[in-house]
mmCIF file of C-alpha atoms in Angstrom:
data_model
loop_
_atom_site.group_PDB
_atom_site.id
_atom_site.type_symbol
_atom_site.label_atom_id
_atom_site.label_comp_id
_atom_site.label_asym_id
_atom_site.label_seq_id
_atom_site.Cartn_x
_atom_site.Cartn_y
_atom_site.Cartn_z
ATOM 1 C CA UNK A 1 7.267 -34.062 -41.067
ATOM 2 C CA UNK A 2 9.054 -36.792 -39.614
ATOM 3 C CA UNK A 3 11.487 -35.427 -36.426
ATOM 4 C CA UNK A 4 14.379 -36.894 -36.089
ATOM 5 C CA UNK A 5 14.230 -37.597 -32.373
ATOM 6 C CA UNK A 6 11.080 -37.368 -29.700
ATOM 7 C CA UNK A 7 12.745 -35.020 -26.851
ATOM 8 C CA UNK A 8 11.120 -36.956 -24.351
ATOM 9 C CA UNK A 9 12.431 -40.269 -25.515
ATOM 10 C CA UNK A 10 15.997 -38.789 -25.918
ATOM 11 C CA UNK A 11 16.015 -37.405 -22.467
ATOM 12 C CA UNK A 12 15.202 -40.670 -20.945
ATOM 13 C CA UNK A 13 18.472 -42.142 -22.742
ATOM 14 C CA UNK A 14 20.578 -39.521 -21.907
ATOM 15 C CA UNK A 15 22.820 -39.578 -18.778
ATOM 16 C CA UNK A 16 21.886 -37.295 -15.781
ATOM 17 C CA UNK A 17 23.104 -33.939 -16.157
ATOM 18 C CA UNK A 18 25.186 -34.286 -12.893
ATOM 19 C CA UNK A 19 27.264 -36.814 -14.481
ATOM 20 C CA UNK A 20 28.331 -34.771 -17.410
ATOM 21 C CA UNK A 21 31.609 -33.673 -16.943
ATOM 22 C CA UNK A 22 32.905 -32.442 -20.587
ATOM 23 C CA UNK A 23 32.147 -31.373 -23.971
ATOM 24 C CA UNK A 24 33.178 -34.605 -25.078
ATOM 25 C CA UNK A 25 30.866 -36.194 -22.483
ATOM 26 C CA UNK A 26 27.835 -34.378 -24.076
ATOM 27 C CA UNK A 27 29.106 -35.106 -27.535
ATOM 28 C CA UNK A 28 29.709 -38.762 -27.100
ATOM 29 C CA UNK A 29 26.963 -39.783 -24.481
ATOM 30 C CA UNK A 30 25.200 -42.899 -24.841
ATOM 31 C CA UNK A 31 26.197 -43.112 -28.709
ATOM 32 C CA UNK A 32 25.235 -46.853 -28.650
ATOM 33 C CA UNK A 33 21.606 -46.074 -27.986
ATOM 34 C CA UNK A 34 21.492 -42.821 -29.889
ATOM 35 C CA UNK A 35 22.567 -41.775 -33.330
ATOM 36 C CA UNK A 36 21.254 -39.662 -35.681
ATOM 37 C CA UNK A 37 22.368 -39.507 -39.385
ATOM 38 C CA UNK A 38 23.747 -36.308 -41.059
ATOM 39 C CA UNK A 39 20.799 -36.608 -43.395
ATOM 40 C CA UNK A 40 18.562 -36.466 -40.558
ATOM 41 C CA UNK A 41 20.177 -33.436 -39.376
ATOM 42 C CA UNK A 42 20.188 -31.847 -42.752
ATOM 43 C CA UNK A 43 16.419 -32.706 -43.129
ATOM 44 C CA UNK A 44 15.928 -31.185 -39.890
ATOM 45 C CA UNK A 45 17.618 -27.920 -41.167
ATOM 46 C CA UNK A 46 15.720 -27.673 -44.438
ATOM 47 C CA UNK A 47 12.455 -27.985 -42.315
ATOM 48 C CA UNK A 48 13.811 -24.708 -40.184
ATOM 49 C CA UNK A 49 14.514 -22.912 -43.314
ATOM 50 C CA UNK A 50 10.709 -23.851 -44.458
ATOM 51 C CA UNK A 51 9.621 -22.027 -40.997
ATOM 52 C CA UNK A 52 8.943 -25.295 -39.241
ATOM 53 C CA UNK A 53 9.024 -24.215 -35.552
ATOM 54 C CA UNK A 54 8.584 -27.728 -34.305
ATOM 55 C CA UNK A 55 11.752 -28.523 -36.154
ATOM 56 C CA UNK A 56 13.798 -25.782 -34.583
ATOM 57 C CA UNK A 57 12.453 -27.112 -31.410
ATOM 58 C CA UNK A 58 13.832 -30.533 -32.234
ATOM 59 C CA UNK A 59 17.083 -29.468 -33.143
ATOM 60 C CA UNK A 60 17.360 -27.097 -30.024
ATOM 61 C CA UNK A 61 16.400 -29.979 -27.685
ATOM 62 C CA UNK A 62 19.250 -32.512 -29.504
ATOM 63 C CA UNK A 63 22.073 -29.654 -29.448
ATOM 64 C CA UNK A 64 21.207 -27.134 -26.901
ATOM 65 C CA UNK A 65 23.352 -28.652 -24.255
ATOM 66 C CA UNK A 66 26.792 -28.810 -26.435
ATOM 67 C CA UNK A 67 26.186 -25.419 -27.494
ATOM 68 C CA UNK A 68 25.635 -24.052 -23.788
ATOM 69 C CA UNK A 69 29.008 -26.097 -22.730
ATOM 70 C CA UNK A 70 30.949 -24.776 -25.566
ATOM 71 C CA UNK A 71 29.930 -21.240 -24.649
ATOM 72 C CA UNK A 72 30.487 -21.741 -20.976
ATOM 73 C CA UNK A 73 33.674 -23.366 -21.542
ATOM 74 C CA UNK A 74 34.888 -19.959 -23.816
ATOM 75 C CA UNK A 75 33.287 -17.328 -21.689
ATOM 76 C CA UNK A 76 33.539 -19.038 -18.572
ATOM 77 C CA UNK A 77 29.979 -17.212 -17.453
ATOM 78 C CA UNK A 78 27.027 -19.080 -17.165
ATOM 79 C CA UNK A 79 24.473 -15.953 -17.897
ATOM 80 C CA UNK A 80 26.360 -15.274 -20.929
ATOM 81 C CA UNK A 81 26.433 -18.379 -22.120
ATOM 82 C CA UNK A 82 22.532 -18.816 -21.669
ATOM 83 C CA UNK A 83 22.001 -15.474 -23.281
ATOM 84 C CA UNK A 84 24.500 -16.600 -26.495
ATOM 85 C CA UNK A 85 22.581 -19.961 -26.746
ATOM 86 C CA UNK A 86 19.569 -18.542 -27.548
ATOM 87 C CA UNK A 87 21.214 -16.223 -29.879
ATOM 88 C CA UNK A 88 22.799 -18.997 -31.626
ATOM 89 C CA UNK A 89 19.190 -21.005 -32.458
ATOM 90 C CA UNK A 90 17.720 -17.540 -33.244
ATOM 91 C CA UNK A 91 20.790 -17.516 -35.905
ATOM 92 C CA UNK A 92 20.001 -20.942 -37.221
ATOM 93 C CA UNK A 93 16.280 -19.988 -37.604
ATOM 94 C CA UNK A 94 17.395 -17.067 -39.429
ATOM 95 C CA UNK A 95 20.491 -18.742 -41.715
ATOM 96 C CA UNK A 96 18.859 -22.417 -42.048
ATOM 97 C CA UNK A 97 18.217 -21.795 -45.653
ATOM 98 C CA UNK A 98 21.778 -20.680 -46.329
ATOM 99 C CA UNK A 99 23.063 -23.965 -44.766
ATOM 100 C CA UNK A 100 25.313 -25.724 -47.192
ATOM 101 C CA UNK A 101 26.202 -29.429 -46.466
ATOM 102 C CA UNK A 102 29.316 -29.232 -48.522
ATOM 103 C CA UNK A 103 30.479 -26.775 -45.895
ATOM 104 C CA UNK A 104 30.470 -29.498 -43.024
ATOM 105 C CA UNK A 105 27.884 -31.173 -40.709
ATOM 106 C CA UNK A 106 24.738 -29.507 -39.269
ATOM 107 C CA UNK A 107 26.209 -29.833 -35.779
ATOM 108 C CA UNK A 108 29.655 -28.582 -36.876
ATOM 109 C CA UNK A 109 27.930 -25.642 -38.569
ATOM 110 C CA UNK A 110 25.724 -25.140 -35.161
ATOM 111 C CA UNK A 111 28.905 -25.185 -33.156
ATOM 112 C CA UNK A 112 31.042 -22.867 -35.205
ATOM 113 C CA UNK A 113 28.367 -20.470 -34.644
ATOM 114 C CA UNK A 114 28.365 -20.727 -31.102
ATOM 115 C CA UNK A 115 32.111 -20.617 -30.922
ATOM 116 C CA UNK A 116 31.896 -17.304 -33.169
ATOM 117 C CA UNK A 117 29.293 -15.754 -30.871
ATOM 118 C CA UNK A 118 31.494 -16.704 -27.386
ATOM 119 C CA UNK A 119 34.774 -15.318 -29.130
ATOM 120 C CA UNK A 120 32.906 -12.034 -30.186
ATOM 121 C CA UNK A 121 31.321 -11.592 -26.894
ATOM 122 C CA UNK A 122 34.793 -11.932 -25.199
ATOM 123 C CA UNK A 123 36.513 -9.551 -27.549
ATOM 124 C CA UNK A 124 33.585 -6.968 -27.170
ATOM 125 C CA UNK A 125 33.953 -7.386 -22.988
ATOM 126 C CA UNK A 126 37.570 -6.856 -23.361
ATOM 127 C CA UNK A 127 37.319 -3.800 -25.486
ATOM 128 C CA UNK A 128 34.723 -2.466 -23.050
ATOM 129 C CA UNK A 129 37.147 -3.157 -20.068
ATOM 130 C CA UNK A 130 40.137 -1.202 -22.170
ATOM 131 C CA UNK A 131 37.735 1.881 -22.996
ATOM 132 C CA UNK A 132 36.602 2.221 -19.407
ATOM 133 C CA UNK A 133 38.968 4.358 -17.242
ATOM 134 C CA UNK A 134 40.211 2.989 -14.361
ATOM 135 C CA UNK A 135 38.392 3.658 -11.020
ATOM 136 C CA UNK A 136 41.137 5.719 -9.294
ATOM 137 C CA UNK A 137 41.475 7.849 -12.218
ATOM 138 C CA UNK A 138 39.594 10.869 -12.635
ATOM 139 C CA UNK A 139 38.284 12.147 -16.107
ATOM 140 C CA UNK A 140 39.140 15.545 -17.461
ATOM 141 C CA UNK A 141 36.372 18.011 -16.889
ATOM 142 C CA UNK A 142 35.720 21.076 -19.229
ATOM 143 C CA UNK A 143 35.491 23.371 -16.003
ATOM 144 C CA UNK A 144 38.822 23.839 -14.464
ATOM 145 C CA UNK A 145 39.541 25.877 -11.434
ATOM 146 C CA UNK A 146 43.412 25.810 -11.968
ATOM 147 C CA UNK A 147 44.504 28.006 -15.306
ATOM 148 C CA UNK A 148 47.408 25.273 -16.182
ATOM 149 C CA UNK A 149 44.454 22.456 -16.228
ATOM 150 C CA UNK A 150 41.961 24.852 -18.183
ATOM 151 C CA UNK A 151 45.090 25.230 -20.652
ATOM 152 C CA UNK A 152 45.584 21.569 -20.876
ATOM 153 C CA UNK A 153 41.946 20.930 -21.459
ATOM 154 C CA UNK A 154 41.950 23.395 -24.053
ATOM 155 C CA UNK A 155 44.868 21.812 -25.873
ATOM 156 C CA UNK A 156 43.257 18.352 -25.668
ATOM 157 C CA UNK A 157 40.161 19.834 -27.027
ATOM 158 C CA UNK A 158 42.112 21.077 -29.951
ATOM 159 C CA UNK A 159 43.940 17.885 -30.763
ATOM 160 C CA UNK A 160 40.497 16.159 -30.713
ATOM 161 C CA UNK A 161 39.012 18.901 -33.230
ATOM 162 C CA UNK A 162 41.997 18.406 -35.467
ATOM 163 C CA UNK A 163 41.748 14.336 -35.496
ATOM 164 C CA UNK A 164 37.829 14.761 -36.287
ATOM 165 C CA UNK A 165 38.460 17.170 -39.151
ATOM 166 C CA UNK A 166 40.424 14.583 -41.046
ATOM 167 C CA UNK A 167 37.653 12.004 -40.887
ATOM 168 C CA UNK A 168 35.034 11.725 -43.532
ATOM 169 C CA UNK A 169 31.816 13.478 -42.895
ATOM 170 C CA UNK A 170 30.107 10.112 -42.057
ATOM 171 C CA UNK A 171 32.511 8.789 -39.635
ATOM 172 C CA UNK A 172 32.644 12.135 -37.795
ATOM 173 C CA UNK A 173 29.168 12.272 -37.347
ATOM 174 C CA UNK A 174 29.019 8.825 -35.866
ATOM 175 C CA UNK A 175 31.934 9.742 -33.441
ATOM 176 C CA UNK A 176 30.608 12.941 -32.443
ATOM 177 C CA UNK A 177 27.244 11.320 -31.876
ATOM 178 C CA UNK A 178 28.415 8.739 -29.628
ATOM 179 C CA UNK A 179 30.705 10.737 -27.795
ATOM 180 C CA UNK A 180 29.201 14.190 -27.489
ATOM 181 C CA UNK A 181 25.556 13.772 -27.244
ATOM 182 C CA UNK A 182 23.268 16.767 -27.537
#
């Protein structure tokens, strides 16, 4: 199998990481010295689809910086970007056989996966923040010393019970197992 670029040779030609300032700097760094044709990118993805681990390593070496940089820019979190970068290349490994060059370039395909992963993570984090009560608020407990509070808790439980009865059995089971573990 012919690999697009030897990672060590490429590293020597790239600008030092400290000089890289933007995603554009990464995308277009040393373009005069280093250019990969789309046919080479496609061959690399086809090799990955055939389960060639060295092809995946080569693709990773050539694109992980731009993937990481994009994810950092979207999430504003280095640790999240590191995790999602690995996830993106795991997805490339899993989905390489589904790549269709008619849908766009290989690098575009990878960057779209990175963007989607990063946005999904942001949405997840935002939902998680919204579902957590504020630190100053106390949760309603099932044991209340005050009769009025006990009545209020009982009333809320009845509203919840009525809402659960409207759901399909599968939906109700999922919600009950998530919020009312045994």
